Structure formats: C-alpha cells, structure tokens
C-alpha cells in the first residue's frame, strides 16, 4: 500500500508550503487503514462519517459529534461513510512555528514539553459549527485576504479550545513541540539524504551494524532501509519539482547504483516516472 504524504498531496505544486493550510476532504468510498505520513499537526473537523486512527500505542474512533487534533507522524487511517454515502471532514494543518508563537502569546504555564500524546478529542458544539462555516466562506476570498484571515482563524480556534478545555489542552499543545533529538537521531537525520550505506551510518554512530539496526527500529519505528528510502525519494521529488536537475543528475546522490533502479523506486512511491515530473515542472 502506498504511503500518502499529507498535506503535500493536497497542496498545489506551484505554491510554497504553507504553515497554515485548510483542505476540504470528501470521499464516496470507505478507506481502511490507509498509510499516512503526516508532516504537520492537524485538526480533523469531522462533518459526516466516521474516522479511526491507529497510532503506535493507541487507536481512536470518532463520529460527526467529535473532531480530532492529531500530532504529526506516521499513522493508519480508516475513514467510513455515513448513511448519506459520503465522508466529509475539514482538515486544518498548522506548523510547529505557528504553535510555538501561539503558546508564547497565550500560555499561562511555564515551558514544559509534557508527555507525548498522539491525539486530543474535541467535542463538537455550536461554536465549532459556526467556526467551520466561516472557514467555508473564506474559499471565495482573494488569496491575499484569505491568508490573513487564516492567521486570525487559527488564533480563534486555538484560543476557544484553550478556554473550553483549559490546562488539559494547553499541556497537550506543549506535547506537540518536538523534543531535542538524541545524538543517534541527529546523526541519522543529518545524513538521511546522503548516499551513505547502513554500515557507514553504524560507523558514524560507533555501533555494530546489528546494534544500529535495532536502535534504529526503536528510535524511528521502522527499518532503516525503508525509512531512508522514503526520505531520499521525497528529497529527490522536491529537487526534480524545481525543474533545474534531472533524474540522471541526482540518482547517484541518493545511493542508487543506476538510473533504472532509481526510476522504479520513484514510480513505486509516487506513481509517476521522475522524467514525467521534471517535464511537468
């Protein structure tokens, strides 16, 4: 099953990544345990249908009476239609920098990252329904105004939920802030898009190859080969999208011995050939 990179798959290719982003998500078929790589924290304001999310240590199911705030990470999503044969939710993504700015302005707690939690359940009410209605009306605004309004609406919903749930919500927000990386994680992440082999990563970490693999799975939750391939292919995608380099220029940089292997892996992950992406950029 292909991994969905969210919110990237919803954003226009010719736009820079936004640190606040809204997307109306609708379906007419059930989706069961879709693999999702969520790169931003996200509100999922459910309007019609049911949603279940599997995390590393828990799972949660909500219906249209509830919404979710979900931390960035790799999750499994199940989305089920309602009796109206449709599933609809409004997704509101925000970056860590936006979150930090909000907490600096509104938090009453001393800085405390708190215990890591994957999700926060929000009980829908009349205020939230009205808030979502105003988000829908923003679609008709010129882009310059809607961008300014989105900043205001982010402050509004965060302030409202802070008032509604108090310290419980405030501590959850702190738990969303990335913790300082361990030396092992820094070494891996700092070299993720190089063409280093696993043996070379293990050497840099002063570990045997077998110890490195065990530590990697413990730290990142998946095998080093799969994780590194995903990171490298995503970086290659971003480079090709800029239109300045071709697959022939970059495949060696990402650890592939020949162009055909790179192209095959790229198409498996993204569904298109790297040459097609370069042509369309």
Tab-separated table of C-alpha atoms in Angstrom:
chain	number	residue	atom	x	y	z
A	1	UNK	CA	0.000	0.000	0.000
A	2	UNK	CA	1.374	3.406	-0.986
A	3	UNK	CA	2.121	5.942	1.748
A	4	UNK	CA	0.197	9.210	1.446
A	5	UNK	CA	2.264	12.301	2.261
A	6	UNK	CA	-0.138	14.739	3.887
A	7	UNK	CA	-0.713	17.668	3.455
A	8	UNK	CA	1.679	17.714	0.460
A	9	UNK	CA	-0.690	15.720	-1.753
A	10	UNK	CA	-3.393	18.370	-1.214
A	11	UNK	CA	-1.219	21.388	-1.990
A	12	UNK	CA	-0.676	22.925	-5.407
A	13	UNK	CA	2.701	22.080	-6.904
A	14	UNK	CA	3.430	25.673	-7.887
A	15	UNK	CA	2.989	27.010	-4.341
A	16	UNK	CA	5.430	27.046	-1.467
A	17	UNK	CA	4.475	25.024	1.585
A	18	UNK	CA	2.099	26.962	3.852
A	19	UNK	CA	2.448	26.875	7.629
A	20	UNK	CA	-1.348	27.160	7.850
A	21	UNK	CA	-3.420	25.184	5.379
A	22	UNK	CA	-7.081	24.123	5.020
A	23	UNK	CA	-8.411	21.315	2.879
A	24	UNK	CA	-11.968	20.026	2.415
A	25	UNK	CA	-11.720	16.236	2.236
A	26	UNK	CA	-14.621	14.264	0.758
A	27	UNK	CA	-14.981	10.567	-0.103
A	28	UNK	CA	-17.635	8.310	-1.579
A	29	UNK	CA	-15.908	5.011	-0.713
A	30	UNK	CA	-14.658	3.559	2.562
A	31	UNK	CA	-10.895	3.623	3.104
A	32	UNK	CA	-9.471	1.099	5.575
A	33	UNK	CA	-6.058	1.506	7.247
A	34	UNK	CA	-4.592	3.927	4.752
A	35	UNK	CA	-0.893	4.597	5.469
A	36	UNK	CA	-0.406	8.294	6.167
A	37	UNK	CA	2.794	10.271	6.705
A	38	UNK	CA	1.571	13.452	8.380
A	39	UNK	CA	4.211	16.202	8.251
A	40	UNK	CA	2.195	18.873	10.135
A	41	UNK	CA	-0.079	18.837	13.153
A	42	UNK	CA	-3.695	18.661	12.023
A	43	UNK	CA	-7.244	19.355	13.131
A	44	UNK	CA	-9.696	16.890	11.595
A	45	UNK	CA	-13.131	18.508	11.960
A	46	UNK	CA	-15.430	15.646	11.047
A	47	UNK	CA	-18.737	16.652	9.408
A	48	UNK	CA	-20.133	13.392	8.013
A	49	UNK	CA	-18.924	9.816	8.547
A	50	UNK	CA	-16.611	8.044	10.995
A	51	UNK	CA	-12.848	8.166	11.423
A	52	UNK	CA	-10.474	5.760	13.164
A	53	UNK	CA	-6.760	6.416	13.586
A	54	UNK	CA	-4.198	3.823	14.696
A	55	UNK	CA	-1.138	5.214	16.470
A	56	UNK	CA	1.943	3.382	17.714
A	57	UNK	CA	0.485	2.920	21.199
A	58	UNK	CA	-3.258	3.568	20.839
A	59	UNK	CA	-6.207	3.965	18.489
A	60	UNK	CA	-9.230	6.267	18.493
A	61	UNK	CA	-12.600	6.289	16.727
A	62	UNK	CA	-14.758	9.413	16.326
A	63	UNK	CA	-18.007	10.290	14.560
A	64	UNK	CA	-19.509	13.589	13.437
A	65	UNK	CA	-20.124	14.564	17.058
A	66	UNK	CA	-16.383	14.772	17.648
A	67	UNK	CA	-13.226	16.058	15.992
A	68	UNK	CA	-9.547	15.279	16.475
A	69	UNK	CA	-6.312	17.180	16.863
A	70	UNK	CA	-3.548	14.841	15.686
A	71	UNK	CA	0.217	15.236	16.031
A	72	UNK	CA	2.492	14.831	13.032
A	73	UNK	CA	3.844	11.328	12.408
A	74	UNK	CA	3.103	8.050	10.641
A	75	UNK	CA	-0.414	6.775	11.260
A	76	UNK	CA	-3.023	4.385	9.844
A	77	UNK	CA	-6.364	5.991	8.959
A	78	UNK	CA	-9.733	4.313	8.466
A	79	UNK	CA	-12.483	6.556	7.090
A	80	UNK	CA	-16.026	5.222	6.811
A	81	UNK	CA	-19.039	6.629	5.004
A	82	UNK	CA	-22.231	7.600	6.789
A	83	UNK	CA	-25.764	6.698	5.697
A	84	UNK	CA	-25.579	9.510	3.139
A	85	UNK	CA	-22.897	7.527	1.268
A	86	UNK	CA	-20.352	10.278	1.806
A	87	UNK	CA	-17.491	11.106	4.131
A	88	UNK	CA	-16.581	14.736	4.716
A	89	UNK	CA	-14.191	16.495	7.049
A	90	UNK	CA	-12.409	19.827	7.073
A	91	UNK	CA	-8.666	19.464	7.676
A	92	UNK	CA	-6.761	22.364	9.244
A	93	UNK	CA	-2.960	21.981	9.258
A	94	UNK	CA	-0.532	24.115	11.256
A	95	UNK	CA	3.238	24.174	11.662
A	96	UNK	CA	5.239	23.894	14.859
A	97	UNK	CA	6.402	27.505	14.459
A	98	UNK	CA	2.765	28.678	14.481
A	99	UNK	CA	2.120	26.579	17.590
A	100	UNK	CA	5.141	27.996	19.417
A	101	UNK	CA	4.115	31.555	18.558
A	102	UNK	CA	0.622	30.897	19.932
A	103	UNK	CA	1.921	29.410	23.191
A	104	UNK	CA	4.362	32.272	23.712
A	105	UNK	CA	1.437	34.667	23.415
A	106	UNK	CA	-1.284	32.815	25.311
A	107	UNK	CA	0.206	30.148	27.589
A	108	UNK	CA	-0.056	30.559	31.351
A	109	UNK	CA	2.207	27.581	32.073
A	110	UNK	CA	5.953	27.561	32.395
A	111	UNK	CA	7.546	25.944	29.363
A	112	UNK	CA	7.033	22.215	29.676
A	113	UNK	CA	7.033	19.830	26.757
A	114	UNK	CA	4.787	17.443	28.652
A	115	UNK	CA	4.168	13.768	27.993
A	116	UNK	CA	3.876	12.911	24.320
A	117	UNK	CA	0.273	12.313	23.266
A	118	UNK	CA	-0.799	11.380	19.751
A	119	UNK	CA	-4.290	12.889	19.730
A	120	UNK	CA	-6.791	15.101	21.518
A	121	UNK	CA	-10.550	14.516	21.177
A	122	UNK	CA	-12.681	17.630	20.662
A	123	UNK	CA	-16.419	17.555	21.329
A	124	UNK	CA	-18.168	19.442	18.526
A	125	UNK	CA	-20.521	22.210	19.613
A	126	UNK	CA	-22.389	25.215	18.197
A	127	UNK	CA	-19.314	27.443	18.339
A	128	UNK	CA	-17.200	24.980	16.365
A	129	UNK	CA	-20.005	24.557	13.814
A	130	UNK	CA	-20.113	28.340	13.353
A	131	UNK	CA	-16.314	28.479	13.107
A	132	UNK	CA	-16.302	25.874	10.332
A	133	UNK	CA	-18.972	27.827	8.490
A	134	UNK	CA	-16.728	30.892	8.391
A	135	UNK	CA	-13.836	28.770	7.079
A	136	UNK	CA	-16.039	27.620	4.202
A	137	UNK	CA	-16.886	31.226	3.317
A	138	UNK	CA	-13.178	32.065	3.065
A	139	UNK	CA	-12.921	29.997	-0.120
A	140	UNK	CA	-14.498	32.873	-2.070
A	141	UNK	CA	-11.979	35.449	-0.818
A	142	UNK	CA	-8.953	36.632	-2.811
A	143	UNK	CA	-5.858	34.699	-1.779
A	144	UNK	CA	-4.151	37.657	-0.066
A	145	UNK	CA	-7.157	38.189	2.212
A	146	UNK	CA	-7.786	34.509	2.908
A	147	UNK	CA	-4.149	34.095	4.032
A	148	UNK	CA	-4.552	36.925	6.540
A	149	UNK	CA	-7.902	35.574	7.693
A	150	UNK	CA	-6.448	32.100	8.195
A	151	UNK	CA	-3.984	33.501	10.720
A	152	UNK	CA	-6.877	35.080	12.595
A	153	UNK	CA	-8.976	31.897	12.437
A	154	UNK	CA	-6.083	29.798	13.768
A	155	UNK	CA	-5.770	32.118	16.769
A	156	UNK	CA	-9.536	31.969	17.229
A	157	UNK	CA	-9.950	28.190	17.338
A	158	UNK	CA	-6.866	27.674	19.489
A	159	UNK	CA	-7.998	30.344	21.959
A	160	UNK	CA	-11.505	28.885	22.079
A	161	UNK	CA	-10.263	25.351	22.765
A	162	UNK	CA	-7.886	26.684	25.394
A	163	UNK	CA	-10.864	28.338	27.106
A	164	UNK	CA	-13.004	25.206	26.698
A	165	UNK	CA	-10.519	22.577	27.898
A	166	UNK	CA	-8.097	24.646	29.959
A	167	UNK	CA	-4.824	23.205	31.195
A	168	UNK	CA	-5.564	19.772	29.695
A	169	UNK	CA	-5.497	21.242	26.187
A	170	UNK	CA	-2.589	23.545	26.975
A	171	UNK	CA	-0.423	20.626	28.107
A	172	UNK	CA	-1.371	18.686	25.002
A	173	UNK	CA	-0.197	21.584	22.831
A	174	UNK	CA	3.158	21.551	24.606
A	175	UNK	CA	3.442	17.818	23.914
A	176	UNK	CA	3.300	18.590	20.169
A	177	UNK	CA	6.576	20.518	20.274
A	178	UNK	CA	9.445	18.389	19.014
A	179	UNK	CA	11.830	17.241	21.675
A	180	UNK	CA	15.524	17.771	21.164
A	181	UNK	CA	16.925	14.958	19.050
A	182	UNK	CA	19.230	12.356	20.560
A	183	UNK	CA	22.803	12.160	19.151
A	184	UNK	CA	21.769	8.966	17.325
A	185	UNK	CA	18.746	10.638	15.735
A	186	UNK	CA	20.760	13.741	14.815
A	187	UNK	CA	23.351	11.590	13.041
A	188	UNK	CA	20.709	9.721	11.074
A	189	UNK	CA	18.559	12.724	10.202
A	190	UNK	CA	21.577	14.856	9.335
A	191	UNK	CA	22.746	12.298	6.754
A	192	UNK	CA	19.387	10.885	5.665
A	193	UNK	CA	19.565	12.250	2.122
A	194	UNK	CA	23.217	11.396	1.534
A	195	UNK	CA	24.331	8.224	-0.234
A	196	UNK	CA	25.750	6.634	2.925
A	197	UNK	CA	25.319	2.894	3.360
A	198	UNK	CA	23.977	1.339	6.558
A	199	UNK	CA	27.465	0.165	7.511
A	200	UNK	CA	28.670	3.773	7.245
A	201	UNK	CA	25.783	5.029	9.404
A	202	UNK	CA	26.661	2.397	12.005
A	203	UNK	CA	30.297	3.528	11.952
A	204	UNK	CA	29.322	7.177	12.481
A	205	UNK	CA	27.196	6.099	15.445
A	206	UNK	CA	30.059	3.963	16.826
A	207	UNK	CA	27.887	0.834	16.706
A	208	UNK	CA	27.912	-2.556	15.068
A	209	UNK	CA	25.554	-2.948	12.119
A	210	UNK	CA	23.198	-5.237	14.058
A	211	UNK	CA	23.116	-2.845	17.052
A	212	UNK	CA	22.490	0.080	14.701
A	213	UNK	CA	19.518	-1.671	13.093
A	214	UNK	CA	17.974	-2.498	16.489
A	215	UNK	CA	18.491	1.048	17.747
A	216	UNK	CA	17.079	2.482	14.521
A	217	UNK	CA	13.847	0.484	14.782
A	218	UNK	CA	13.496	1.517	18.426
A	219	UNK	CA	14.067	5.207	17.603
A	220	UNK	CA	12.129	5.548	14.323
A	221	UNK	CA	9.605	2.706	14.443
A	222	UNK	CA	10.575	1.082	11.121
A	223	UNK	CA	13.533	-0.495	9.345
A	224	UNK	CA	16.410	1.810	8.328
A	225	UNK	CA	16.222	0.738	4.671
A	226	UNK	CA	12.559	1.713	4.310
A	227	UNK	CA	12.889	4.948	6.295
A	228	UNK	CA	15.975	6.135	4.417
A	229	UNK	CA	14.479	5.259	1.038
A	230	UNK	CA	11.348	7.309	1.793
A	231	UNK	CA	13.390	10.317	2.940
A	232	UNK	CA	15.688	10.168	-0.082
A	233	UNK	CA	12.897	9.731	-2.604
A	234	UNK	CA	10.976	12.654	-1.084
A	235	UNK	CA	14.083	14.834	-1.326
A	236	UNK	CA	14.599	13.689	-4.928
A	237	UNK	CA	10.955	14.536	-5.682
A	238	UNK	CA	11.425	18.043	-4.301
A	239	UNK	CA	14.592	18.574	-6.358
A	240	UNK	CA	13.005	17.374	-9.587
A	241	UNK	CA	9.955	19.525	-8.944
A	242	UNK	CA	12.187	22.608	-9.045
A	243	UNK	CA	12.951	21.724	-12.672
A	244	UNK	CA	16.672	22.517	-12.540
A	245	UNK	CA	18.016	18.943	-12.393
A	246	UNK	CA	17.040	15.637	-13.984
A	247	UNK	CA	16.915	12.097	-12.631
A	248	UNK	CA	20.202	11.392	-14.420
A	249	UNK	CA	21.802	14.218	-12.457
A	250	UNK	CA	20.754	13.074	-8.986
A	251	UNK	CA	20.249	9.307	-8.735
A	252	UNK	CA	23.829	8.654	-7.550
A	253	UNK	CA	23.476	11.317	-4.845
A	254	UNK	CA	20.685	9.287	-3.247
A	255	UNK	CA	22.510	5.950	-3.144
A	256	UNK	CA	21.187	4.315	-6.333
A	257	UNK	CA	23.706	2.445	-8.471
A	258	UNK	CA	21.838	3.020	-11.721
A	259	UNK	CA	19.078	5.176	-13.138
A	260	UNK	CA	16.624	2.333	-13.789
A	261	UNK	CA	16.565	1.258	-10.117
A	262	UNK	CA	16.029	4.866	-9.038
A	263	UNK	CA	13.222	5.352	-11.561
A	264	UNK	CA	11.491	2.126	-10.494
A	265	UNK	CA	11.614	3.065	-6.790
A	266	UNK	CA	10.430	6.595	-7.577
A	267	UNK	CA	7.440	5.356	-9.570
A	268	UNK	CA	6.500	2.841	-6.868
A	269	UNK	CA	6.361	5.604	-4.261
A	270	UNK	CA	4.818	8.457	-6.259
A	271	UNK	CA	3.032	6.736	-9.142
A	272	UNK	CA	4.888	8.626	-11.885
A	273	UNK	CA	8.270	8.421	-13.566
A	274	UNK	CA	10.849	11.004	-12.444
A	275	UNK	CA	11.219	12.153	-16.042
A	276	UNK	CA	7.484	12.975	-16.180
A	277	UNK	CA	7.750	15.103	-13.050
A	278	UNK	CA	10.715	17.002	-14.483
A	279	UNK	CA	8.860	17.631	-17.763
A	280	UNK	CA	5.796	18.990	-15.974
A	281	UNK	CA	7.715	21.238	-13.560
